[in-house]
Amino acid sequence: MGWSSVQQRRLQAERKILSRFFPSFEWISPNDNNNTKVEGNVPTNLGNNYTLRIYVPSDFPNSRPDMVVTSPHPLRGFLGQDLIHYGATSKMHTLKPRDGFVKICHHKDWQPNLTLYLVILKGRIWLEALEAHKRSGKYIADFLCEMQ
Amino acid sequence: MSTTFVYMLEEQVQAAYESFRTFQNNFLPGIACGFDGGDVFHVYTSAPKVHIAGYPCHSAIQFLIRMPDTEESLAIVTKICKTKFGNNPKPVVIVLLAAEEKRLEHRVFIHISGQFREGSLKFIPEQSELYSRSKGLLETSILENCRVGIVGLGSGGSTVALELAKAGVGNFVLIDFDRMELANISRHICGIGDLGRYKTKAVRDLLYARNPYIKVKTAEININTNLEKTNSLLKDCDLIIAATDNDRSRFNLNQIALQYRITTIFGRAITRAAGGDVLRVRPYQGPCLACIFTNDFLKSRPDEISQFRQARSQNPDYVSEEEVKATIQVGLSCDILPISNMIVKLALVELSRGCEASGLVSLAEDLVADFYIWANRRELSYANYLKMGYGSKTPSILRWYGARYDRDLTCFVCGDQSQSFLLEDNIFAG
Ligand SMILES: [Zn+2]
């Protein structure tokens, strides 16, 4: 199964943007549209490292890509609890986990004009909110609302 | 007593005659349906593509060397009736055919209430004749060769399909994965007799009922998860109608329109069908769906939510079923019809484009806008409209407004960037 030529042009543009702004991100199975992922390191302001993985859907850019945190694994919260147990909750801006990883809720209203770059940016903001949650114990949603 | 009419498809009679000429096959069992206490019968040589209505009756077709007089005919049909159908109380329709000097002579007899009566046999002609009536206004010979893909066969898409078939469009690709449910009945062109069936197949049968000679391909797939299959189904269409109920599928169809440069018409109703809009996408010539359907735009004109599946997919996982159900607000069928009607008109203009003989040339001059807005009631985004009254200078309900939208050259979907060349190190190629 492959990407259509229109999709290939689009992915090419996405790749160009990512290589500039998030050079650590790598493409996994880029020619298999049922398994294409982008994965890379995202450092937070405090200098902690996280790995984000984005599943590029076979009808990209027309549906929302899933984004999970693959490292550290398990991903821990304020009291050291595994965040996966929150499941889908607006309080933590998380959705039903994928492949055993915490899935971040980003772009509630997806649009094909949104880019993977913007998805990763949302992931970064969520990670900052996660660190704020770890310091204060407040829900992630409390910080994300302030930031937006 | 009034005449009893018996209808047969010309094509089936032709095929039956060929079989008689080639294999001396002079007797064929038929399938017949009776209507209105024996007033009308329809006879088929094989199961028809159209919906069968009426009540089932026995039937037979007998080929003869020559057409006999009434007395002899009655003897023949009496014999057939006795030997083939015995003392069955159901009506029996027997068609006698004889090829004489290149003319097919025909008589039909109906056995009903223990007596024979002669009926009048009528033939349902081939497509070219069926649609000769609209010639002049529409170039039916052009439409006959057109292929239209319709994705989404709810109350909107199904009406569009039917109207295009009536106008003489000869080829359809119908895509939808929904089945007819009770909740659909009040708005859909298909009724209780189609409950449980795929909408594609139920609608197909309605199209055949208008014109048994059209070609209809159906696919019961979710296009969002079967993009490649959808591409191959739609790529040879002259026009695509996007009548789905969610943005993801609309954006996927927008992409197909751009990929294969096929003009695509998007139509939808907004909340409670208070109104709706129709967008024509002429790939790379006018705006694409993504140029117009921005987040701000969609927030001001949210979709009509008519069923649970649609509502669920528009809400994140953490929204409860109860909350999702509360978002379902169904509009009236009569509020969907004007939107379908506009789609049909735009479709006919597009399909007849370039044909001087078309009676739609002046309509094409009017429909220059790519985006049209319709209001059924002064509510939601139309709350500020003035009452319709008598004038026509201010926006009011029940009128179409063409809105000017240009192609957004910075659009990430159809803008200049999207037409860049594929690079040497294209890691996305299969
Ligand atoms: Zn565009």
Coordinates of C-alpha atoms and ligand atoms in Angstrom, one line a residue:
Chain A
M1 CA 0.0 0.0 0.0
G2 CA 1.5 3.4 -1.0
W3 CA 1.0 7.1 -0.7
S4 CA -0.7 8.8 -3.6
S5 CA 1.3 11.4 -5.5
V6 CA -0.6 14.3 -3.9
Q7 CA 0.2 12.8 -0.4
Q8 CA 3.9 12.2 -1.4
R9 CA 4.3 15.9 -2.3
R10 CA 2.7 16.9 1.0
L11 CA 4.9 14.5 3.0
Q12 CA 7.9 15.8 1.2
A13 CA 7.0 19.3 2.4
E14 CA 6.4 18.0 6.0
R15 CA 9.8 16.3 5.9
K16 CA 11.5 19.5 4.8
I17 CA 9.9 21.5 7.7
L18 CA 10.7 18.9 10.3
S19 CA 14.4 18.6 9.2
R20 CA 14.7 22.3 9.8
F21 CA 12.8 22.7 13.1
F22 CA 13.0 19.2 14.7
P23 CA 16.1 17.7 13.1
S24 CA 16.1 14.8 15.6
F25 CA 12.9 13.4 14.2
E26 CA 13.2 10.3 11.9
W27 CA 10.8 8.8 9.5
I28 CA 9.9 5.1 10.1
S29 CA 8.5 3.0 7.2
P30 CA 7.9 6.1 5.1
N31 CA 6.8 4.2 2.0
D32 CA 4.3 2.0 3.8
N33 CA 1.2 4.2 4.3
N34 CA -0.2 1.8 6.9
N35 CA 2.9 2.0 9.2
T36 CA 4.5 5.4 8.7
K37 CA 5.7 7.0 11.8
V38 CA 7.8 10.0 12.8
E39 CA 9.7 9.7 16.0
G40 CA 12.2 12.0 17.8
N41 CA 13.5 13.6 20.9
V42 CA 12.0 16.7 22.4
P43 CA 13.8 18.4 25.2
T44 CA 11.8 20.5 27.7
N45 CA 12.8 23.9 29.1
L46 CA 14.2 22.1 32.2
G47 CA 16.4 20.0 29.9
N48 CA 14.5 16.7 30.3
N49 CA 14.3 14.5 27.3
Y50 CA 11.2 12.9 26.0
T51 CA 10.5 10.9 22.8
L52 CA 7.4 11.6 20.8
R53 CA 6.0 9.3 18.2
I54 CA 3.5 10.4 15.6
Y55 CA 1.5 7.8 13.6
V56 CA 0.9 9.3 10.2
P57 CA -2.5 8.0 9.2
S58 CA -3.0 6.4 5.7
D59 CA -5.3 9.3 4.8
F60 CA -2.9 12.0 6.0
P61 CA -3.3 15.0 6.0
N62 CA -7.1 14.5 6.1
S63 CA -7.3 12.9 9.5
R64 CA -5.6 13.6 12.8
P65 CA -2.3 11.8 13.4
D66 CA -2.0 10.1 16.8
M67 CA 0.8 11.3 19.0
V68 CA 2.2 9.2 21.9
V69 CA 5.1 9.6 24.4
T70 CA 7.3 6.5 23.9
S71 CA 10.0 7.5 26.4
P72 CA 10.3 7.6 29.3
H73 CA 8.2 4.5 29.6
P74 CA 6.2 4.2 31.7
L75 CA 5.4 7.9 31.8
R76 CA 4.9 9.0 35.4
G77 CA 2.9 11.8 37.0
F78 CA 3.0 13.9 40.2
L79 CA 2.9 11.0 42.6
G80 CA 4.9 8.7 40.4
Q81 CA 1.6 7.2 39.1
D82 CA 1.7 5.7 35.5
L83 CA -0.2 8.2 33.4
I84 CA -1.5 5.4 31.2
H85 CA -4.1 4.7 33.8
Y86 CA -5.8 8.0 33.2
G87 CA -6.9 6.6 29.8
A88 CA -8.9 9.2 27.9
T89 CA -9.5 12.3 30.0
S90 CA -9.9 15.9 29.3
K91 CA -8.2 16.7 32.6
M92 CA -4.9 15.4 31.3
H93 CA -5.5 16.1 27.6
T94 CA -5.1 12.4 26.9
L95 CA -6.9 10.0 24.7
K96 CA -7.2 6.2 24.7
P97 CA -3.6 4.9 24.8
R98 CA -2.0 3.4 21.6
D99 CA 0.5 0.6 21.6
G100 CA 0.7 0.9 25.4
F101 CA 1.8 4.5 25.3
V102 CA 0.1 7.6 26.6
K103 CA -1.7 9.4 23.7
I104 CA -1.8 13.2 23.8
C105 CA -4.9 15.0 22.8
H106 CA -4.0 17.6 20.3
H107 CA -6.0 19.7 17.7
K108 CA -9.5 18.8 18.6
D109 CA -10.6 20.1 15.2
W110 CA -8.2 18.6 12.8
Q111 CA -7.6 20.4 9.4
P112 CA -5.5 19.3 6.5
N113 CA -3.8 22.7 6.6
L114 CA -2.2 21.7 9.9
T115 CA 1.3 20.2 9.7
L116 CA 3.2 17.6 11.6
Y117 CA 5.4 20.4 12.8
L118 CA 2.4 22.0 14.6
V119 CA 1.5 18.6 16.0
I120 CA 5.0 18.2 17.6
L121 CA 4.8 21.7 18.8
K122 CA 1.5 20.8 20.6
G123 CA 3.4 17.8 22.0
R124 CA 6.1 20.0 23.3
I125 CA 3.6 22.3 25.1
W126 CA 1.9 19.2 26.6
L127 CA 5.3 18.0 27.9
E128 CA 5.9 21.4 29.5
A129 CA 2.5 21.1 31.1
L130 CA 3.3 17.6 32.3
E131 CA 6.4 18.9 34.1
A132 CA 4.3 21.6 35.7
H133 CA 1.9 19.0 36.8
K134 CA 4.7 17.0 38.3
R135 CA 5.8 20.0 40.3
S136 CA 2.4 21.1 41.5
G137 CA 0.0 18.1 41.2
K138 CA -2.5 20.2 39.3
Y139 CA -4.1 18.7 36.2
I140 CA -2.4 19.1 32.9
A141 CA -5.5 20.8 31.5
D142 CA -5.1 23.6 34.1
F143 CA -1.8 24.6 32.5
L144 CA -2.8 24.0 28.9
C145 CA -5.7 26.4 29.2
E146 CA -3.4 29.0 30.6
M147 CA -0.9 28.5 27.8
Q148 CA -3.4 28.7 25.0
Chain B
M1 CA -64.2 -3.4 -18.7
S2 CA -61.1 -1.3 -19.1
T3 CA -58.0 -2.6 -20.9
T4 CA -55.4 -4.6 -18.9
F5 CA -51.9 -3.4 -19.6
V6 CA -48.9 -5.8 -19.5
Y7 CA -45.4 -4.3 -19.6
M8 CA -42.2 -6.1 -20.7
L9 CA -38.6 -4.8 -21.1
E10 CA -37.8 -4.6 -24.8
E11 CA -34.3 -5.8 -24.0
Q12 CA -35.6 -9.0 -22.4
V13 CA -38.0 -9.7 -25.2
Q14 CA -35.1 -9.2 -27.7
A15 CA -32.9 -11.7 -25.7
A16 CA -35.8 -14.2 -25.5
Y17 CA -36.3 -13.9 -29.3
E18 CA -32.6 -14.5 -29.9
S19 CA -32.7 -17.6 -27.7
F20 CA -35.8 -18.8 -29.7
R21 CA -34.1 -18.2 -33.1
T22 CA -30.8 -19.8 -32.1
F23 CA -31.8 -22.7 -29.9
Q24 CA -35.5 -23.2 -30.9
N25 CA -36.3 -22.5 -27.3
N26 CA -40.0 -21.6 -27.8
F27 CA -41.2 -21.7 -24.2
L28 CA -40.0 -19.5 -21.3
P29 CA -41.3 -19.3 -17.8
G30 CA -41.8 -15.7 -16.8
I31 CA -41.8 -13.7 -13.6
A32 CA -44.9 -11.5 -13.2
C33 CA -46.3 -9.0 -10.8
G34 CA -49.8 -7.8 -10.7
F35 CA -51.2 -4.5 -9.5
D36 CA -54.5 -3.1 -8.5
G37 CA -56.7 -6.1 -8.7
G38 CA -55.5 -7.2 -12.2
D39 CA -55.4 -3.8 -13.8
V40 CA -51.7 -3.9 -14.7
F41 CA -49.1 -6.6 -14.9
H42 CA -45.3 -6.5 -15.3
V43 CA -43.7 -9.6 -16.9
Y44 CA -40.0 -10.4 -16.8
T45 CA -38.0 -13.2 -18.3
S46 CA -35.5 -13.0 -15.4
A47 CA -35.4 -11.3 -12.1
P48 CA -35.5 -7.6 -12.9
K49 CA -33.0 -5.1 -11.5
V50 CA -35.8 -2.8 -10.4
H51 CA -37.7 -3.2 -7.2
I52 CA -40.6 -5.7 -7.6
A53 CA -43.8 -4.2 -6.4
G54 CA -47.3 -5.7 -6.6
Y55 CA -48.2 -9.3 -6.0
P56 CA -46.5 -12.3 -7.6
C57 CA -48.3 -14.1 -10.4
H58 CA -47.6 -17.0 -12.8
S59 CA -46.4 -16.2 -16.3
A60 CA -45.1 -17.8 -19.4
I61 CA -43.8 -16.6 -22.8
Q62 CA -44.6 -18.8 -25.9
F63 CA -43.0 -18.3 -29.3
L64 CA -45.1 -19.3 -32.3
I65 CA -44.3 -19.6 -36.0
R66 CA -47.2 -17.2 -36.8
M67 CA -49.7 -15.3 -34.7
P68 CA -53.0 -17.2 -34.6
D69 CA -56.5 -15.7 -34.5
T70 CA -58.3 -15.2 -31.2
E71 CA -60.0 -18.6 -31.1
E72 CA -56.8 -20.5 -31.8
S73 CA -54.8 -18.2 -29.4
L74 CA -57.3 -19.0 -26.6
A75 CA -56.9 -22.7 -27.2
I76 CA -53.1 -22.3 -26.9
V77 CA -53.1 -20.3 -23.7
T78 CA -55.7 -22.6 -22.2
K79 CA -53.5 -25.6 -22.8
I80 CA -50.4 -23.8 -21.4
C81 CA -52.4 -22.7 -18.4
K82 CA -53.7 -26.3 -17.7
T83 CA -50.4 -28.1 -18.2
K84 CA -48.1 -25.6 -16.6
F85 CA -50.0 -24.1 -13.8
G86 CA -52.9 -26.5 -13.1
N87 CA -55.8 -25.2 -11.1
N88 CA -53.9 -22.4 -9.4
P89 CA -56.2 -19.6 -8.2
K90 CA -53.5 -16.9 -8.8
P91 CA -53.6 -14.9 -12.0
V92 CA -51.6 -16.2 -15.0
V93 CA -50.2 -14.0 -17.7
I94 CA -49.3 -15.7 -21.0
V95 CA -47.5 -13.8 -23.7
L96 CA -47.6 -15.1 -27.3
L97 CA -44.9 -13.9 -29.7
A98 CA -44.4 -14.6 -33.4
A99 CA -41.8 -13.2 -35.7
E100 CA -43.5 -12.5 -39.0
E101 CA -41.7 -10.7 -41.8
K102 CA -39.2 -9.0 -39.5
R103 CA -42.0 -7.8 -37.2
L104 CA -42.6 -9.2 -33.8
E105 CA -46.3 -9.9 -33.5
H106 CA -47.6 -10.2 -29.9
R107 CA -50.7 -10.9 -27.9
V108 CA -51.1 -11.3 -24.2
F109 CA -53.8 -13.2 -22.3
I110 CA -54.5 -13.0 -18.6
H111 CA -56.3 -15.9 -16.7
I112 CA -58.1 -14.3 -13.8
S113 CA -61.1 -15.5 -11.8
G114 CA -61.4 -18.6 -14.0
Q115 CA -61.6 -16.6 -17.2
F116 CA -59.2 -15.4 -20.0
R117 CA -59.1 -11.8 -21.0
E118 CA -56.8 -10.3 -23.6
G119 CA -54.6 -7.5 -22.5
S120 CA -52.5 -4.9 -24.2
L121 CA -48.7 -5.6 -24.3
K122 CA -46.4 -2.6 -23.9
F123 CA -42.7 -2.6 -24.2
I124 CA -40.3 -0.5 -22.1
P125 CA -37.9 0.9 -24.6
E126 CA -34.1 1.2 -24.4
Q127 CA -32.4 4.1 -22.7
S128 CA -32.1 6.4 -25.7
E129 CA -35.9 6.4 -26.1
L130 CA -36.6 6.5 -22.4
Y131 CA -34.9 9.9 -22.1
S132 CA -35.7 11.4 -25.5
R133 CA -38.2 13.7 -23.8
S134 CA -35.6 15.8 -22.1
K135 CA -33.6 16.2 -25.4
G136 CA -33.3 19.9 -26.4
L137 CA -32.7 21.2 -22.9
L138 CA -30.2 18.6 -21.9
E139 CA -27.8 16.9 -24.3
T140 CA -28.8 13.4 -23.2
S141 CA -26.3 11.7 -25.5
I142 CA -23.5 13.4 -23.6
L143 CA -25.0 12.7 -20.1
E144 CA -25.6 9.1 -21.1
N145 CA -21.8 8.7 -21.4
C146 CA -21.0 10.6 -18.2
R147 CA -19.8 8.8 -15.1
V148 CA -20.7 10.5 -11.8
G149 CA -19.3 9.3 -8.4
I150 CA -21.5 9.9 -5.4
V151 CA -20.1 9.4 -2.0
G152 CA -22.6 9.5 0.9
L153 CA -26.1 8.3 0.1
G154 CA -28.0 9.8 3.0
S155 CA -31.0 12.0 2.4
G156 CA -28.9 14.4 0.4
G157 CA -26.8 12.1 -1.8
S158 CA -29.6 9.7 -2.6
T159 CA -31.8 12.5 -3.9
V160 CA -28.9 13.8 -6.1
A161 CA -28.3 10.3 -7.5
L162 CA -32.0 9.9 -8.4
E163 CA -32.2 13.4 -10.0
L164 CA -29.1 12.8 -12.1
A165 CA -30.4 9.5 -13.2
K166 CA -33.7 11.1 -14.2
A167 CA -31.7 13.8 -16.1
G168 CA -30.1 11.0 -18.2
V169 CA -26.7 10.4 -16.6
G170 CA -25.7 6.9 -17.7
N171 CA -23.0 5.8 -15.3
F172 CA -22.8 5.9 -11.5
V173 CA -20.3 4.9 -8.8
L174 CA -22.1 4.9 -5.5
I175 CA -20.1 4.7 -2.2
D176 CA -21.5 4.4 1.3
F177 CA -21.1 1.9 4.1
D178 CA -24.3 2.7 5.9
R179 CA -27.4 0.5 5.9
M180 CA -31.0 1.7 5.9
E181 CA -32.2 2.1 9.4
L182 CA -35.5 3.0 10.9
A183 CA -34.2 6.5 11.8
N184 CA -33.4 7.2 8.1
I185 CA -36.9 6.5 6.8
S186 CA -38.4 9.9 7.4
R187 CA -35.8 11.6 5.2
H188 CA -34.5 9.1 2.8
I189 CA -35.8 8.4 -0.7
C190 CA -35.7 4.7 0.2
G191 CA -38.4 3.4 2.5
I192 CA -39.4 0.6 4.9
G193 CA -39.1 -1.9 2.1
D194 CA -35.4 -1.3 2.1
L195 CA -34.7 -1.6 5.8
G196 CA -31.4 -3.3 6.6
R197 CA -30.0 -3.0 3.1
Y198 CA -26.9 -1.1 2.2
K199 CA -28.0 2.4 1.0
T200 CA -25.8 1.9 -2.1
K201 CA -27.8 -1.1 -3.3
A202 CA -31.2 0.3 -2.3
V203 CA -30.5 3.5 -4.1
R204 CA -29.1 1.6 -7.1
D205 CA -32.4 -0.2 -7.4
L206 CA -34.3 3.1 -7.4
L207 CA -32.0 4.4 -10.2
Y208 CA -32.7 1.2 -12.2
A209 CA -36.4 1.9 -11.7
R210 CA -35.9 5.2 -13.6
N211 CA -33.6 3.7 -16.2
P212 CA -32.8 -0.1 -16.2
Y213 CA -30.0 0.5 -18.7
I214 CA -27.8 2.7 -16.7
K215 CA -24.6 1.2 -15.2
V216 CA -24.1 1.4 -11.5
K217 CA -21.1 0.3 -9.5
T218 CA -21.5 0.2 -5.8
A219 CA -18.9 0.0 -3.0
E220 CA -19.8 -0.5 0.7
I221 CA -16.7 1.0 2.1
N222 CA -15.6 3.7 4.5
I223 CA -13.5 5.9 2.2
N224 CA -11.5 7.3 5.2
T225 CA -9.9 3.9 5.8
N226 CA -10.0 2.7 2.2
L227 CA -8.4 5.5 0.4
E228 CA -6.7 3.5 -2.3
K229 CA -9.9 1.6 -3.2
T230 CA -11.7 4.9 -3.3
N231 CA -9.1 6.4 -5.6
S232 CA -9.5 3.6 -8.1
L233 CA -13.3 3.7 -7.9
L234 CA -13.4 7.5 -8.5
K235 CA -10.5 8.3 -10.7
D236 CA -12.3 7.8 -14.0
C237 CA -15.4 9.8 -13.0
D238 CA -16.3 13.0 -14.9
L239 CA -17.7 14.5 -11.7
I240 CA -17.7 13.6 -8.0
I241 CA -20.5 14.5 -5.6
A242 CA -19.4 14.6 -2.0
A243 CA -22.5 14.2 0.2
T244 CA -20.9 12.7 3.2
D245 CA -21.5 13.8 6.8
N246 CA -18.0 14.5 8.1
D247 CA -15.1 16.7 7.4
R248 CA -12.5 13.9 7.3
S249 CA -14.2 12.3 4.3
R250 CA -14.8 15.6 2.7
F251 CA -11.1 16.4 2.9
N252 CA -10.2 13.0 1.5
L253 CA -12.5 13.6 -1.4
N254 CA -11.0 17.1 -1.8
Q255 CA -7.6 15.3 -2.1
I256 CA -9.0 12.9 -4.7
A257 CA -10.4 15.9 -6.7
L258 CA -6.9 17.5 -6.7
Q259 CA -5.1 14.2 -7.4
Y260 CA -7.1 13.4 -10.5
R261 CA -8.3 16.9 -11.4
I262 CA -11.9 16.0 -11.2
T263 CA -14.5 18.7 -10.5
T264 CA -16.1 17.9 -7.2
I265 CA -19.3 19.3 -5.7
F266 CA -19.6 19.3 -1.9
G267 CA -23.0 19.8 -0.3
R268 CA -24.0 19.7 3.4
A269 CA -26.6 20.9 5.8
I270 CA -25.7 22.8 8.9
T271 CA -27.1 22.3 12.5
R272 CA -30.8 21.2 12.4
A273 CA -30.7 21.9 8.7
A274 CA -31.3 25.5 9.4
G275 CA -29.5 26.0 6.1
G276 CA -26.6 24.6 4.1
D277 CA -23.9 25.3 1.6
V278 CA -22.7 23.9 -1.7
L279 CA -19.1 24.2 -2.9
R280 CA -17.8 23.4 -6.3
V281 CA -14.1 22.6 -6.4
R282 CA -12.5 23.1 -9.8
P283 CA -9.0 21.7 -9.0
Y284 CA -6.3 24.4 -9.0
Q285 CA -8.7 26.8 -10.8
G286 CA -10.8 27.9 -7.9
P287 CA -10.7 27.4 -4.1
C288 CA -10.4 23.9 -2.7
L289 CA -12.3 22.6 0.3
A290 CA -9.4 23.4 2.6
C291 CA -9.2 27.0 1.3
I292 CA -12.8 27.6 2.6
F293 CA -13.4 25.0 5.3
T294 CA -11.1 26.6 7.9
N295 CA -11.6 26.1 11.6
D296 CA -13.2 29.5 12.1
F297 CA -15.5 28.9 9.1
L298 CA -16.6 25.5 10.4
K299 CA -17.2 26.8 13.9
S300 CA -19.6 29.4 12.5
R301 CA -21.4 26.9 10.3
P302 CA -21.2 23.5 12.1
D303 CA -22.5 20.3 10.4
E304 CA -26.0 19.0 10.9
I305 CA -25.5 16.0 13.2
S306 CA -28.1 13.4 12.2
Q307 CA -26.8 10.1 13.5
F308 CA -24.8 8.6 16.4
R309 CA -21.8 7.3 14.3
Q310 CA -21.3 10.8 12.9
A311 CA -21.6 12.4 16.3
R312 CA -19.2 9.9 18.0
S313 CA -16.4 10.5 15.5
Q314 CA -16.7 14.3 16.0
N315 CA -16.1 14.1 19.7
P316 CA -12.9 13.0 21.6
D317 CA -12.8 9.6 23.4
Y318 CA -13.5 11.1 26.8
V319 CA -16.9 12.6 25.8
S320 CA -19.6 10.2 27.2
E321 CA -22.2 8.5 25.0
E322 CA -24.9 10.5 26.6
E323 CA -23.3 13.8 25.8
V324 CA -22.6 12.6 22.2
K325 CA -26.2 11.6 21.8
A326 CA -27.3 15.0 22.9
T327 CA -25.6 16.6 19.9
I328 CA -27.8 14.8 17.4
Q329 CA -30.3 17.3 16.0
V330 CA -32.0 16.2 12.8
G331 CA -33.5 18.6 10.3
L332 CA -36.4 18.1 8.0
S333 CA -36.3 16.4 4.6
C334 CA -37.7 19.5 3.0
D335 CA -34.8 21.5 4.3
I336 CA -32.3 19.1 2.7
L337 CA -34.0 19.1 -0.7
P338 CA -33.0 22.6 -1.8
I339 CA -29.4 21.8 -1.1
S340 CA -29.6 18.5 -3.1
N341 CA -31.3 20.4 -5.9
M342 CA -28.5 23.0 -6.1
I343 CA -26.0 20.2 -6.3
V344 CA -27.9 18.6 -9.2
K345 CA -28.0 21.9 -11.1
L346 CA -24.3 22.6 -10.6
A347 CA -23.6 19.0 -11.6
L348 CA -25.6 19.3 -14.8
V349 CA -23.9 22.5 -15.7
E350 CA -20.5 20.9 -15.2
L351 CA -21.4 17.8 -17.2
S352 CA -22.8 19.9 -20.1
R353 CA -19.9 22.3 -20.1
G354 CA -18.5 22.9 -23.5
C355 CA -21.6 21.7 -25.2
E356 CA -23.1 24.5 -27.2
A357 CA -26.3 22.7 -27.8
S358 CA -27.0 22.4 -24.0
G359 CA -30.0 24.4 -22.8
L360 CA -28.0 25.1 -19.7
V361 CA -25.6 27.6 -21.2
S362 CA -27.4 30.6 -19.6
L363 CA -27.6 28.8 -16.2
A364 CA -23.8 28.3 -16.4
E365 CA -23.5 32.0 -16.9
D366 CA -25.4 32.6 -13.6
L367 CA -23.6 29.9 -11.6
V368 CA -20.2 31.5 -11.7
A369 CA -19.6 31.4 -7.9
D370 CA -17.9 28.4 -6.5
F371 CA -19.6 28.6 -3.1
Y372 CA -23.3 29.0 -2.4
I373 CA -25.2 29.6 0.9
W374 CA -28.8 28.7 1.6
A375 CA -30.9 29.5 4.6
N376 CA -34.1 27.6 5.5
R377 CA -34.9 29.5 8.7
R378 CA -33.8 32.7 10.5
E379 CA -31.8 31.0 13.2
L380 CA -28.1 30.2 14.1
S381 CA -25.8 31.9 11.6
Y382 CA -28.9 33.3 9.8
A383 CA -30.4 34.8 12.9
N384 CA -29.6 38.4 11.7
Y385 CA -31.3 37.9 8.3
L386 CA -34.2 40.3 7.7
K387 CA -37.6 38.7 7.2
M388 CA -38.2 37.7 3.7
G389 CA -41.1 40.1 3.0
Y390 CA -41.3 41.4 -0.5
G391 CA -37.9 42.7 -1.5
S392 CA -34.9 40.8 -2.7
K393 CA -32.0 43.2 -2.0
T394 CA -31.0 41.9 1.4
P395 CA -30.1 38.3 2.3
S396 CA -33.2 36.4 3.3
I397 CA -34.2 32.8 3.8
L398 CA -35.1 30.5 0.8
R399 CA -32.7 32.2 -1.7
W400 CA -29.3 31.1 -2.9
Y401 CA -26.4 33.4 -2.5
G402 CA -23.2 32.9 -4.4
A403 CA -20.2 34.0 -2.3
R404 CA -16.9 35.0 -3.7
Y405 CA -14.0 32.9 -2.5
D406 CA -10.8 32.9 -4.4
R407 CA -8.2 30.1 -4.3
D408 CA -5.8 30.6 -1.4
L409 CA -2.3 30.3 -3.0
T410 CA -0.8 29.7 0.5
C411 CA -3.3 26.8 1.1
F412 CA -1.2 23.9 2.2
V413 CA -3.5 21.6 0.4
C414 CA -3.9 23.2 -3.1
G415 CA -1.5 26.1 -3.0
D416 CA 1.8 26.4 -4.9
Q417 CA 3.7 24.2 -2.5
S418 CA 1.3 21.3 -3.1
Q419 CA 2.3 21.2 -6.8
S420 CA 6.1 21.1 -6.2
F421 CA 8.0 18.4 -8.0
L422 CA 8.8 15.1 -6.3
L423 CA 12.4 15.2 -5.1
E424 CA 15.1 12.7 -6.1
D425 CA 15.3 11.3 -2.6
N426 CA 11.5 10.7 -2.3
I427 CA 11.4 8.3 0.6
F428 CA 7.6 8.2 0.4
A429 CA 7.4 6.4 -3.0
G430 CA 6.1 2.9 -2.8
Ligands
ZN1 ZN -6.9 25.0 -1.1

